[in-house]
PDB file of C-alpha atoms (C1' of nucleotides) in Angstrom:
ATOM      1  CA  UNK H  11       0.000   0.000   0.000  1.00  0.00           C
ATOM      2  CA  UNK H  12       2.696   2.411   0.996  1.00  0.00           C
ATOM      3  CA  UNK H  13       1.749   5.996   0.456  1.00  0.00           C
ATOM      4  CA  UNK H  14      -1.962   6.458   0.871  1.00  0.00           C
ATOM      5  CA  UNK H  15      -1.695   9.975   2.223  1.00  0.00           C
ATOM      6  CA  UNK H  16      -0.231  13.067   0.643  1.00  0.00           C
ATOM      7  CA  UNK H  17       0.738  15.943   2.840  1.00  0.00           C
ATOM      8  CA  UNK H  18       0.385  18.463   0.036  1.00  0.00           C
ATOM      9  CA  UNK H  19      -3.368  17.939  -0.277  1.00  0.00           C
ATOM     10  CA  UNK H  20      -5.319  20.478   1.734  1.00  0.00           C
ATOM     11  CA  UNK H  21      -7.852  17.959   2.967  1.00  0.00           C
ATOM     12  CA  UNK H  22      -5.403  15.214   3.822  1.00  0.00           C
ATOM     13  CA  UNK H  23      -5.490  14.047   7.433  1.00  0.00           C
ATOM     14  CA  UNK H  24      -1.705  13.936   7.463  1.00  0.00           C
ATOM     15  CA  UNK H  25      -1.910  17.714   7.545  1.00  0.00           C
ATOM     16  CA  UNK H  26      -3.212  17.722  11.088  1.00  0.00           C
ATOM     17  CA  UNK H  27      -0.536  15.238  12.082  1.00  0.00           C
ATOM     18  CA  UNK H  28       2.182  17.376  10.616  1.00  0.00           C
ATOM     19  CA  UNK H  29       0.633  20.364  12.294  1.00  0.00           C
ATOM     20  CA  UNK H  30       0.983  18.686  15.654  1.00  0.00           C
ATOM     21  CA  UNK H  31       4.553  17.636  14.992  1.00  0.00           C
ATOM     22  CA  UNK H  32       5.405  21.117  13.858  1.00  0.00           C
ATOM     23  CA  UNK H  33       3.895  22.749  16.918  1.00  0.00           C
ATOM     24  CA  UNK H  34       6.331  25.017  18.618  1.00  0.00           C
ATOM     25  CA  UNK H  35       7.499  22.738  21.427  1.00  0.00           C
ATOM     26  CA  UNK H  36       6.723  19.209  20.282  1.00  0.00           C
ATOM     27  CA  UNK H  37      10.229  18.518  19.108  1.00  0.00           C
ATOM     28  CA  UNK H  38      11.628  19.669  22.435  1.00  0.00           C
ATOM     29  CA  UNK H  39       9.274  17.622  24.585  1.00  0.00           C
ATOM     30  CA  UNK H  40       9.694  14.462  22.555  1.00  0.00           C
ATOM     31  CA  UNK H  41      13.455  14.815  22.568  1.00  0.00           C
ATOM     32  CA  UNK H  42      13.440  15.540  26.285  1.00  0.00           C
ATOM     33  CA  UNK H  43      11.629  12.271  26.918  1.00  0.00           C
ATOM     34  CA  UNK H  44      14.088  10.302  24.822  1.00  0.00           C
ATOM     35  CA  UNK H  45      16.005   8.954  27.820  1.00  0.00           C
ATOM     36  CA  UNK H  46      13.000   7.873  29.865  1.00  0.00           C
ATOM     37  CA  UNK H  47      10.056   9.225  31.821  1.00  0.00           C
ATOM     38  CA  UNK H  48      10.231  12.667  33.351  1.00  0.00           C
ATOM     39  CA  UNK H  49       8.131  14.667  35.742  1.00  0.00           C
ATOM     40  CA  UNK H  50       6.456  17.944  34.950  1.00  0.00           C
ATOM     41  CA  UNK H  51       8.829  20.128  36.908  1.00  0.00           C
ATOM     42  CA  UNK H  52      11.777  18.193  35.579  1.00  0.00           C
ATOM     43  CA  UNK H  53      10.651  18.779  32.000  1.00  0.00           C
ATOM     44  CA  UNK H  54      10.105  22.434  32.689  1.00  0.00           C
ATOM     45  CA  UNK H  55      13.650  22.757  34.012  1.00  0.00           C
ATOM     46  CA  UNK H  56      15.167  20.701  31.212  1.00  0.00           C
ATOM     47  CA  UNK H  57      13.448  22.501  28.363  1.00  0.00           C
ATOM     48  CA  UNK H  58      14.665  25.931  29.203  1.00  0.00           C
ATOM     49  CA  UNK H  59      12.359  28.797  28.394  1.00  0.00           C
ATOM     50  CA  UNK H  60       9.102  26.873  28.178  1.00  0.00           C
ATOM     51  CA  UNK H  61       6.288  28.261  30.311  1.00  0.00           C
ATOM     52  CA  UNK H  62       4.156  25.945  32.431  1.00  0.00           C
ATOM     53  CA  UNK H  63       1.041  26.803  30.483  1.00  0.00           C
ATOM     54  CA  UNK H  64       2.565  25.942  27.148  1.00  0.00           C
ATOM     55  CA  UNK H  65       4.155  22.817  28.566  1.00  0.00           C
ATOM     56  CA  UNK H  66       0.777  21.702  29.876  1.00  0.00           C
ATOM     57  CA  UNK H  67      -0.874  22.333  26.530  1.00  0.00           C
ATOM     58  CA  UNK H  68       1.852  20.543  24.639  1.00  0.00           C
ATOM     59  CA  UNK H  69       1.730  17.536  26.945  1.00  0.00           C
ATOM     60  CA  UNK H  70      -2.071  17.324  26.726  1.00  0.00           C
ATOM     61  CA  UNK H  71      -1.971  17.465  22.938  1.00  0.00           C
ATOM     62  CA  UNK H  72       0.719  14.840  22.698  1.00  0.00           C
ATOM     63  CA  UNK H  73      -1.205  12.662  25.105  1.00  0.00           C
ATOM     64  CA  UNK H  74      -4.397  13.049  23.071  1.00  0.00           C
ATOM     65  CA  UNK H  75      -2.487  11.912  19.997  1.00  0.00           C
ATOM     66  CA  UNK H  76      -1.088   8.897  21.796  1.00  0.00           C
ATOM     67  CA  UNK H  77       2.501  10.033  21.588  1.00  0.00           C
ATOM     68  CA  UNK H  78       3.107  10.264  25.303  1.00  0.00           C
ATOM     69  CA  UNK H  79       1.503   8.745  28.385  1.00  0.00           C
ATOM     70  CA  UNK H  80       0.681  10.487  31.615  1.00  0.00           C
ATOM     71  CA  UNK H  81       1.029   8.407  34.750  1.00  0.00           C
ATOM     72  CA  UNK H  82      -0.243   9.881  37.981  1.00  0.00           C
ATOM     73  CA  UNK H  83       1.077   8.415  41.231  1.00  0.00           C
ATOM     74  CA  UNK H  84      -1.130   9.232  44.191  1.00  0.00           C
ATOM     75  CA  UNK H  85       1.802   9.082  46.533  1.00  0.00           C
ATOM     76  CA  UNK H  86       3.106  11.712  48.684  1.00  0.00           C
ATOM     77  CA  UNK H  87       4.036  14.151  47.413  1.00  0.00           C
ATOM     78  CA  UNK H  88       1.865  13.471  44.350  1.00  0.00           C
ATOM     79  CA  UNK H  89       3.957  12.676  41.359  1.00  0.00           C
ATOM     80  CA  UNK H  90       3.169  12.742  37.652  1.00  0.00           C
ATOM     81  CA  UNK H  91       5.367  11.086  35.096  1.00  0.00           C
ATOM     82  CA  UNK H  92       5.317  11.577  31.367  1.00  0.00           C
ATOM     83  CA  UNK H  93       6.799   9.015  29.034  1.00  0.00           C
ATOM     84  CA  UNK H  94       6.924   8.291  25.328  1.00  0.00           C
ATOM     85  CA  UNK H  95       4.572   5.626  24.059  1.00  0.00           C
ATOM     86  CA  UNK H  96       5.831   3.243  21.365  1.00  0.00           C
ATOM     87  CA  UNK H  97       4.268   5.574  18.816  1.00  0.00           C
ATOM     88  CA  UNK H  98       6.065   8.509  20.397  1.00  0.00           C
ATOM     89  CA  UNK H  99       9.309   6.600  20.343  1.00  0.00           C
ATOM     90  CA  UNK H 100       8.893   5.999  16.622  1.00  0.00           C
ATOM     91  CA  UNK H 101       8.457   9.728  16.121  1.00  0.00           C
ATOM     92  CA  UNK H 102      11.604  10.274  18.096  1.00  0.00           C
ATOM     93  CA  UNK H 103      13.647   8.877  15.233  1.00  0.00           C
ATOM     94  CA  UNK H 104      12.881  11.599  12.665  1.00  0.00           C
ATOM     95  CA  UNK H 105      12.699  14.310  15.312  1.00  0.00           C
ATOM     96  CA  UNK H 106      16.097  13.446  16.675  1.00  0.00           C
ATOM     97  CA  UNK H 107      17.415  13.784  13.152  1.00  0.00           C
ATOM     98  CA  UNK H 108      15.884  17.240  12.900  1.00  0.00           C
ATOM     99  CA  UNK H 109      17.379  18.247  16.211  1.00  0.00           C
ATOM    100  CA  UNK H 110      20.784  16.979  15.155  1.00  0.00           C
ATOM    101  CA  UNK H 111      20.567  18.841  11.889  1.00  0.00           C
ATOM    102  CA  UNK H 112      19.738  22.041  13.752  1.00  0.00           C
ATOM    103  CA  UNK H 113      22.610  21.616  16.164  1.00  0.00           C
ATOM    104  CA  UNK H 114      25.060  20.797  13.419  1.00  0.00           C
ATOM    105  CA  UNK H 115      24.161  23.527  10.959  1.00  0.00           C
ATOM    106  CA  UNK H 116      24.107  26.556  13.215  1.00  0.00           C
ATOM    107  CA  UNK H 117      27.311  27.936  11.650  1.00  0.00           C
ATOM    108  CA  UNK H 118      25.979  27.513   8.114  1.00  0.00           C
ATOM    109  CA  UNK H 119      22.724  29.280   8.918  1.00  0.00           C
ATOM    110  CA  UNK H 120      24.549  32.037  10.775  1.00  0.00           C
ATOM    111  CA  UNK H 121      26.866  32.557   7.820  1.00  0.00           C
ATOM    112  CA  UNK H 122      23.915  32.686   5.439  1.00  0.00           C
ATOM    113  CA  UNK H 123      22.152  35.205   7.626  1.00  0.00           C
ATOM    114  CA  UNK H 124      25.279  37.355   7.769  1.00  0.00           C
ATOM    115  CA  UNK H 125      25.649  37.222   3.983  1.00  0.00           C
ATOM    116  CA  UNK H 126      22.015  38.182   3.677  1.00  0.00           C
ATOM    117  CA  UNK H 127      22.474  41.140   6.024  1.00  0.00           C
ATOM    118  CA  UNK H 128      25.461  42.259   3.997  1.00  0.00           C
ATOM    119  CA  UNK H 129      23.593  42.110   0.756  1.00  0.00           C
ATOM    120  CA  UNK H 130      20.693  44.041   2.248  1.00  0.00           C
ATOM    121  CA  UNK H 131      23.008  46.709   3.662  1.00  0.00           C
ATOM    122  CA  UNK H 132      25.128  47.097   0.515  1.00  0.00           C
ATOM    123  CA  UNK H 133      22.058  47.621  -1.587  1.00  0.00           C
ATOM    124  CA  UNK H 134      20.382  45.254  -3.960  1.00  0.00           C
ATOM    125  CA  UNK H 135      23.399  45.089  -6.293  1.00  0.00           C
TER     126      UNK H 135
ATOM    127  CA  UNK K  10      34.015  18.046  17.653  1.00  0.00           C
ATOM    128  CA  UNK K  11      30.460  16.848  17.164  1.00  0.00           C
ATOM    129  CA  UNK K  12      27.899  18.328  19.465  1.00  0.00           C
ATOM    130  CA  UNK K  13      28.826  21.867  20.372  1.00  0.00           C
ATOM    131  CA  UNK K  14      25.252  23.091  20.574  1.00  0.00           C
ATOM    132  CA  UNK K  15      22.425  21.946  22.795  1.00  0.00           C
ATOM    133  CA  UNK K  16      18.891  22.702  21.758  1.00  0.00           C
ATOM    134  CA  UNK K  17      17.603  22.515  25.323  1.00  0.00           C
ATOM    135  CA  UNK K  18      19.581  25.546  26.471  1.00  0.00           C
ATOM    136  CA  UNK K  19      17.499  28.703  26.293  1.00  0.00           C
ATOM    137  CA  UNK K  20      20.338  30.816  24.929  1.00  0.00           C
ATOM    138  CA  UNK K  21      21.598  28.319  22.373  1.00  0.00           C
ATOM    139  CA  UNK K  22      21.668  29.556  18.779  1.00  0.00           C
ATOM    140  CA  UNK K  23      20.328  26.205  17.636  1.00  0.00           C
ATOM    141  CA  UNK K  24      17.030  27.344  19.111  1.00  0.00           C
ATOM    142  CA  UNK K  25      16.551  29.939  16.402  1.00  0.00           C
ATOM    143  CA  UNK K  26      17.459  27.361  13.786  1.00  0.00           C
ATOM    144  CA  UNK K  27      14.942  24.894  15.135  1.00  0.00           C
ATOM    145  CA  UNK K  28      12.436  27.688  15.303  1.00  0.00           C
ATOM    146  CA  UNK K  29      12.807  28.293  11.598  1.00  0.00           C
ATOM    147  CA  UNK K  30      12.622  24.609  10.722  1.00  0.00           C
ATOM    148  CA  UNK K  31       9.541  24.220  12.876  1.00  0.00           C
ATOM    149  CA  UNK K  32       7.792  27.186  11.309  1.00  0.00           C
ATOM    150  CA  UNK K  33       4.360  26.281  10.094  1.00  0.00           C
ATOM    151  CA  UNK K  34       5.109  25.863   6.390  1.00  0.00           C
ATOM    152  CA  UNK K  35       8.823  25.198   6.165  1.00  0.00           C
ATOM    153  CA  UNK K  36       8.458  21.457   5.916  1.00  0.00           C
ATOM    154  CA  UNK K  37       5.959  21.861   3.075  1.00  0.00           C
ATOM    155  CA  UNK K  38       8.036  24.283   1.051  1.00  0.00           C
ATOM    156  CA  UNK K  39      11.260  22.328   1.420  1.00  0.00           C
ATOM    157  CA  UNK K  40       9.526  19.102   0.485  1.00  0.00           C
ATOM    158  CA  UNK K  41       7.815  20.791  -2.449  1.00  0.00           C
ATOM    159  CA  UNK K  42      11.199  21.829  -3.816  1.00  0.00           C
ATOM    160  CA  UNK K  43      12.617  18.335  -3.475  1.00  0.00           C
ATOM    161  CA  UNK K  44      12.238  17.515  -7.175  1.00  0.00           C
ATOM    162  CA  UNK K  45      13.712  20.711  -8.540  1.00  0.00           C
ATOM    163  CA  UNK K  46      13.055  24.430  -8.875  1.00  0.00           C
ATOM    164  CA  UNK K  47       9.530  25.734  -8.847  1.00  0.00           C
ATOM    165  CA  UNK K  48       7.849  29.036  -9.519  1.00  0.00           C
ATOM    166  CA  UNK K  49       5.818  31.007  -7.040  1.00  0.00           C
ATOM    167  CA  UNK K  50       2.427  30.221  -8.498  1.00  0.00           C
ATOM    168  CA  UNK K  51       3.419  26.620  -8.961  1.00  0.00           C
ATOM    169  CA  UNK K  52       4.364  26.328  -5.289  1.00  0.00           C
ATOM    170  CA  UNK K  53       1.152  27.979  -4.254  1.00  0.00           C
ATOM    171  CA  UNK K  54      -0.852  25.476  -6.274  1.00  0.00           C
ATOM    172  CA  UNK K  55       1.193  22.514  -5.128  1.00  0.00           C
ATOM    173  CA  UNK K  56       1.080  23.323  -1.419  1.00  0.00           C
ATOM    174  CA  UNK K  57      -2.653  23.436  -1.118  1.00  0.00           C
ATOM    175  CA  UNK K  58      -4.052  25.852   1.408  1.00  0.00           C
ATOM    176  CA  UNK K  59      -1.070  28.154   1.729  1.00  0.00           C
ATOM    177  CA  UNK K  60      -1.861  31.820   1.208  1.00  0.00           C
ATOM    178  CA  UNK K  61       0.397  33.980  -0.956  1.00  0.00           C
ATOM    179  CA  UNK K  62       1.329  36.139   1.992  1.00  0.00           C
ATOM    180  CA  UNK K  63       2.502  33.240   4.090  1.00  0.00           C
ATOM    181  CA  UNK K  64       4.247  31.657   1.130  1.00  0.00           C
ATOM    182  CA  UNK K  65       6.129  34.881   0.496  1.00  0.00           C
ATOM    183  CA  UNK K  66       7.158  35.151   4.134  1.00  0.00           C
ATOM    184  CA  UNK K  67       8.271  31.549   4.293  1.00  0.00           C
ATOM    185  CA  UNK K  68      10.284  31.858   1.095  1.00  0.00           C
ATOM    186  CA  UNK K  69      11.957  35.063   2.270  1.00  0.00           C
ATOM    187  CA  UNK K  70      12.919  33.493   5.588  1.00  0.00           C
ATOM    188  CA  UNK K  71      14.285  30.379   3.974  1.00  0.00           C
ATOM    189  CA  UNK K  72      16.223  32.501   1.539  1.00  0.00           C
ATOM    190  CA  UNK K  73      17.679  34.592   4.368  1.00  0.00           C
ATOM    191  CA  UNK K  74      18.854  31.395   6.045  1.00  0.00           C
ATOM    192  CA  UNK K  75      20.467  30.140   2.881  1.00  0.00           C
ATOM    193  CA  UNK K  76      18.156  27.169   2.495  1.00  0.00           C
ATOM    194  CA  UNK K  77      16.658  28.196  -0.816  1.00  0.00           C
ATOM    195  CA  UNK K  78      17.694  30.471  -3.654  1.00  0.00           C
ATOM    196  CA  UNK K  79      15.534  32.907  -5.541  1.00  0.00           C
ATOM    197  CA  UNK K  80      16.326  33.344  -9.204  1.00  0.00           C
ATOM    198  CA  UNK K  81      14.592  36.100 -11.104  1.00  0.00           C
ATOM    199  CA  UNK K  82      14.442  35.854 -14.888  1.00  0.00           C
ATOM    200  CA  UNK K  83      13.696  39.149 -16.582  1.00  0.00           C
ATOM    201  CA  UNK K  84      12.099  37.458 -19.497  1.00  0.00           C
ATOM    202  CA  UNK K  85       8.689  37.774 -20.731  1.00  0.00           C
ATOM    203  CA  UNK K  86       6.561  37.112 -18.866  1.00  0.00           C
ATOM    204  CA  UNK K  87       8.867  37.630 -15.892  1.00  0.00           C
ATOM    205  CA  UNK K  88       9.585  34.401 -14.094  1.00  0.00           C
ATOM    206  CA  UNK K  89      10.867  33.682 -10.603  1.00  0.00           C
ATOM    207  CA  UNK K  90      12.252  30.322  -9.646  1.00  0.00           C
ATOM    208  CA  UNK K  91      12.904  29.004  -6.184  1.00  0.00           C
ATOM    209  CA  UNK K  92      15.282  26.121  -5.601  1.00  0.00           C
ATOM    210  CA  UNK K  93      16.939  24.354  -2.704  1.00  0.00           C
ATOM    211  CA  UNK K  94      20.545  25.256  -2.030  1.00  0.00           C
ATOM    212  CA  UNK K  95      22.941  22.479  -1.005  1.00  0.00           C
ATOM    213  CA  UNK K  96      22.215  23.408   2.609  1.00  0.00           C
ATOM    214  CA  UNK K  97      18.502  23.185   1.931  1.00  0.00           C
ATOM    215  CA  UNK K  98      18.975  19.841   0.278  1.00  0.00           C
ATOM    216  CA  UNK K  99      20.721  18.565   3.391  1.00  0.00           C
ATOM    217  CA  UNK K 100      17.732  19.668   5.454  1.00  0.00           C
ATOM    218  CA  UNK K 101      15.504  17.826   3.051  1.00  0.00           C
ATOM    219  CA  UNK K 102      16.773  14.539   4.414  1.00  0.00           C
ATOM    220  CA  UNK K 103      15.395  14.857   7.954  1.00  0.00           C
ATOM    221  CA  UNK K 104      12.319  16.773   6.796  1.00  0.00           C
ATOM    222  CA  UNK K 105      11.403  14.119   4.299  1.00  0.00           C
ATOM    223  CA  UNK K 106      11.595  11.623   7.137  1.00  0.00           C
ATOM    224  CA  UNK K 107       9.198  13.747   9.168  1.00  0.00           C
ATOM    225  CA  UNK K 108       6.823  14.001   6.262  1.00  0.00           C
ATOM    226  CA  UNK K 109       6.937  10.257   5.734  1.00  0.00           C
ATOM    227  CA  UNK K 110       6.308   9.605   9.395  1.00  0.00           C
ATOM    228  CA  UNK K 111       3.283  11.885   9.283  1.00  0.00           C
ATOM    229  CA  UNK K 112       1.889  10.213   6.190  1.00  0.00           C
ATOM    230  CA  UNK K 113       2.452   6.739   7.576  1.00  0.00           C
ATOM    231  CA  UNK K 114       1.082   7.238  11.082  1.00  0.00           C
ATOM    232  CA  UNK K 115      -2.211   8.935  10.342  1.00  0.00           C
ATOM    233  CA  UNK K 116      -4.207   5.837  11.358  1.00  0.00           C
ATOM    234  CA  UNK K 117      -2.320   5.491  14.642  1.00  0.00           C
ATOM    235  CA  UNK K 118      -2.887   9.104  15.565  1.00  0.00           C
ATOM    236  CA  UNK K 119      -6.520   8.942  14.529  1.00  0.00           C
ATOM    237  CA  UNK K 120      -7.026   5.835  16.650  1.00  0.00           C
ATOM    238  CA  UNK K 121      -5.363   7.518  19.617  1.00  0.00           C
ATOM    239  CA  UNK K 122      -7.557  10.557  19.232  1.00  0.00           C
ATOM    240  CA  UNK K 123     -10.655   8.389  19.063  1.00  0.00           C
ATOM    241  CA  UNK K 124      -9.602   6.515  22.217  1.00  0.00           C
ATOM    242  CA  UNK K 125      -8.982   9.836  23.895  1.00  0.00           C
ATOM    243  CA  UNK K 126     -12.427  11.106  22.910  1.00  0.00           C
ATOM    244  CA  UNK K 127     -13.967   7.940  24.269  1.00  0.00           C
ATOM    245  CA  UNK K 128     -12.202   8.269  27.576  1.00  0.00           C
ATOM    246  CA  UNK K 129     -13.246  11.885  27.848  1.00  0.00           C
ATOM    247  CA  UNK K 130     -16.881  11.055  27.023  1.00  0.00           C
ATOM    248  CA  UNK K 131     -17.131   8.038  29.329  1.00  0.00           C
ATOM    249  CA  UNK K 132     -15.814  10.043  32.212  1.00  0.00           C
ATOM    250  CA  UNK K 133     -12.401   9.913  33.815  1.00  0.00           C
ATOM    251  CA  UNK K 134     -12.796   6.298  34.891  1.00  0.00           C
TER     252      UNK K 134
ATOM    253  C1'  DG Q   9     -10.422  48.793 -24.545  1.00  0.00           C
ATOM    254  C1'  DG Q  10     -11.197  44.700 -21.571  1.00  0.00           C
ATOM    255  C1'  DT Q  11      -9.591  40.610 -19.504  1.00  0.00           C
ATOM    256  C1'  DA Q  12      -6.276  37.322 -17.624  1.00  0.00           C
ATOM    257  C1'  DC Q  13      -1.753  35.702 -15.582  1.00  0.00           C
ATOM    258  C1'  DC Q  14       2.426  36.424 -12.766  1.00  0.00           C
ATOM    259  C1'  DG Q  15       4.445  37.580  -8.452  1.00  0.00           C
ATOM    260  C1'  DG Q  16       3.502  39.368  -5.103  1.00  0.00           C
ATOM    261  C1'  DT Q  17       1.197  43.513  -0.989  1.00  0.00           C
ATOM    262  C1'  DA Q  18      -2.309  45.554   2.060  1.00  0.00           C
ATOM    263  C1'  DT Q  19      -5.521  45.170   5.388  1.00  0.00           C
ATOM    264  C1'  DC Q  20      -7.669  43.329   9.053  1.00  0.00           C
ATOM    265  C1'  DA Q  21      -9.400  39.236  11.933  1.00  0.00           C
ATOM    266  C1'  DA Q  22      -8.229  34.992  14.408  1.00  0.00           C
ATOM    267  C1'  DA Q  23      -5.386  31.658  16.417  1.00  0.00           C
ATOM    268  C1'  DT Q  24      -1.176  30.894  19.081  1.00  0.00           C
ATOM    269  C1'  DC Q  25       2.341  31.875  22.100  1.00  0.00           C
ATOM    270  C1'  DC Q  26       4.363  33.901  26.010  1.00  0.00           C
ATOM    271  C1'  DA Q  27       5.201  36.210  30.787  1.00  0.00           C
ATOM    272  C1'  DT Q  28       3.720  36.740  35.076  1.00  0.00           C
ATOM    273  C1'  DA Q  29       1.101  35.753  38.859  1.00  0.00           C
ATOM    274  C1'  DC Q  30      -1.564  32.761  41.370  1.00  0.00           C
ATOM    275  C1'  DC Q  31      -4.033  28.162  43.433  1.00  0.00           C
ATOM    276  C1'  DG Q  32      -4.939  23.837  46.166  1.00  0.00           C
ATOM    277  C1'  DT Q  33      -3.032  20.047  48.429  1.00  0.00           C
ATOM    278  C1'  DG Q  34      -0.022  18.032  51.627  1.00  0.00           C
ATOM    279  C1'  DA Q  35       4.575  18.001  54.350  1.00  0.00           C
ATOM    280  C1'  DG Q  36       7.743  19.928  57.261  1.00  0.00           C
ATOM    281  C1'  DT Q  37       8.553  23.177  61.084  1.00  0.00           C
ATOM    282  C1'  DC Q  38       8.286  25.992  64.813  1.00  0.00           C
TER     283       DC Q  38
ATOM    284  C1'  DG O  17      -2.164  25.758  64.412  1.00  0.00           C
ATOM    285  C1'  DA O  18      -0.137  29.344  61.380  1.00  0.00           C
ATOM    286  C1'  DC O  19       3.976  29.727  58.124  1.00  0.00           C
ATOM    287  C1'  DT O  20       6.374  28.254  54.515  1.00  0.00           C
ATOM    288  C1'  DC O  21       7.676  25.235  50.699  1.00  0.00           C
ATOM    289  C1'  DA O  22       7.398  22.008  46.515  1.00  0.00           C
ATOM    290  C1'  DC O  23       4.452  19.942  43.079  1.00  0.00           C
ATOM    291  C1'  DG O  24       1.475  20.218  39.216  1.00  0.00           C
ATOM    292  C1'  DG O  25      -0.665  22.865  37.312  1.00  0.00           C
ATOM    293  C1'  DT O  26      -4.570  27.604  36.003  1.00  0.00           C
ATOM    294  C1'  DA O  27      -5.876  32.472  35.076  1.00  0.00           C
ATOM    295  C1'  DT O  28      -5.208  36.540  32.853  1.00  0.00           C
ATOM    296  C1'  DG O  29      -3.928  39.547  29.490  1.00  0.00           C
ATOM    297  C1'  DG O  30      -0.684  41.114  26.040  1.00  0.00           C
ATOM    298  C1'  DA O  31       2.520  40.158  21.993  1.00  0.00           C
ATOM    299  C1'  DT O  32       3.518  37.484  18.017  1.00  0.00           C
ATOM    300  C1'  DT O  33       2.112  34.505  14.137  1.00  0.00           C
ATOM    301  C1'  DT O  34      -1.044  32.931  11.044  1.00  0.00           C
ATOM    302  C1'  DG O  35      -4.748  33.319   8.016  1.00  0.00           C
ATOM    303  C1'  DA O  36      -8.579  35.096   4.627  1.00  0.00           C
ATOM    304  C1'  DT O  37      -9.646  38.210   1.315  1.00  0.00           C
ATOM    305  C1'  DA O  38      -8.920  41.746  -1.720  1.00  0.00           C
ATOM    306  C1'  DC O  39      -6.036  44.251  -4.437  1.00  0.00           C
ATOM    307  C1'  DC O  40      -1.740  46.062  -7.508  1.00  0.00           C
ATOM    308  C1'  DG O  41       1.538  46.944 -11.492  1.00  0.00           C
ATOM    309  C1'  DG O  42       3.208  45.084 -15.552  1.00  0.00           C
ATOM    310  C1'  DT O  43       2.574  42.523 -19.855  1.00  0.00           C
ATOM    311  C1'  DA O  44       0.121  39.697 -23.360  1.00  0.00           C
ATOM    312  C1'  DC O  45      -3.774  38.442 -25.649  1.00  0.00           C
ATOM    313  C1'  DC O  46      -8.401  39.160 -27.758  1.00  0.00           C
TER     314       DC O  46
END
DNA sequence: GGTACCGGTATCAAATCCATACCGTGAGTC
DNA sequence: GACTCACGGTATGGATTTGATACCGGTACC
């Protein structure tokens, strides 16, 4: 069967999937859970700059899509652990590649941006 | 040297790179250019649902980051072609993987969403 | 002269994202 | 028994992004 869905079609369901993946913080959360379950506060500290509200929203969305699981322990103090599901772990593969690409190509992008600045400053010539 | 940048650090430059990659339409545009240069109107038609404004913005950003090139032909009628640069082509590799994942896992995500709906409707039990 | 195509802009509304502050529960603590 | 703290979040309200729709200047064609 292979490719039944085509992302370029406006009505294709894969659109909504890609939308979720492309959401601002998905790649961070999924990568952060790569090494095992983490707690809310732990995630918040690890993913620097994320606000609790956005983290909550991201986690809820990912949970709704079956990419992560939320396990509540009614201990003391109450503890909540988030972990990747098998589906989430399969997404980790391409997302890790994206993260790696980003980390490896910072100099290239920076250089391109500098060149662009130059060209803009010098005039359109 | 390998990994000099860490995406999880708030101040890391790789953040801005990941931000650009994760922008709403980047994955579509880069994938759309996979098979060779395309013209503005062609892109707009191919990437269904994108508005000209957003397409323009996305193309400008990608150009600034050196991921695509914009070639203007002063012929008649005037023609503008966008193409991936070598850097953009290297990004194509992980992005194509993301696209494939999205296209392949639609049923899984749909099923998860349905389960989630169910659970929400039935009550928290 | 009127219409259509190309490569976009302009304008304004809507969705999203973010910062900051706050809440309820229970534990420790004095 | 009031005070404070950590955990796992919410509430609020503003900034940023995204989107829909309409339009523009230039040229060719009819």
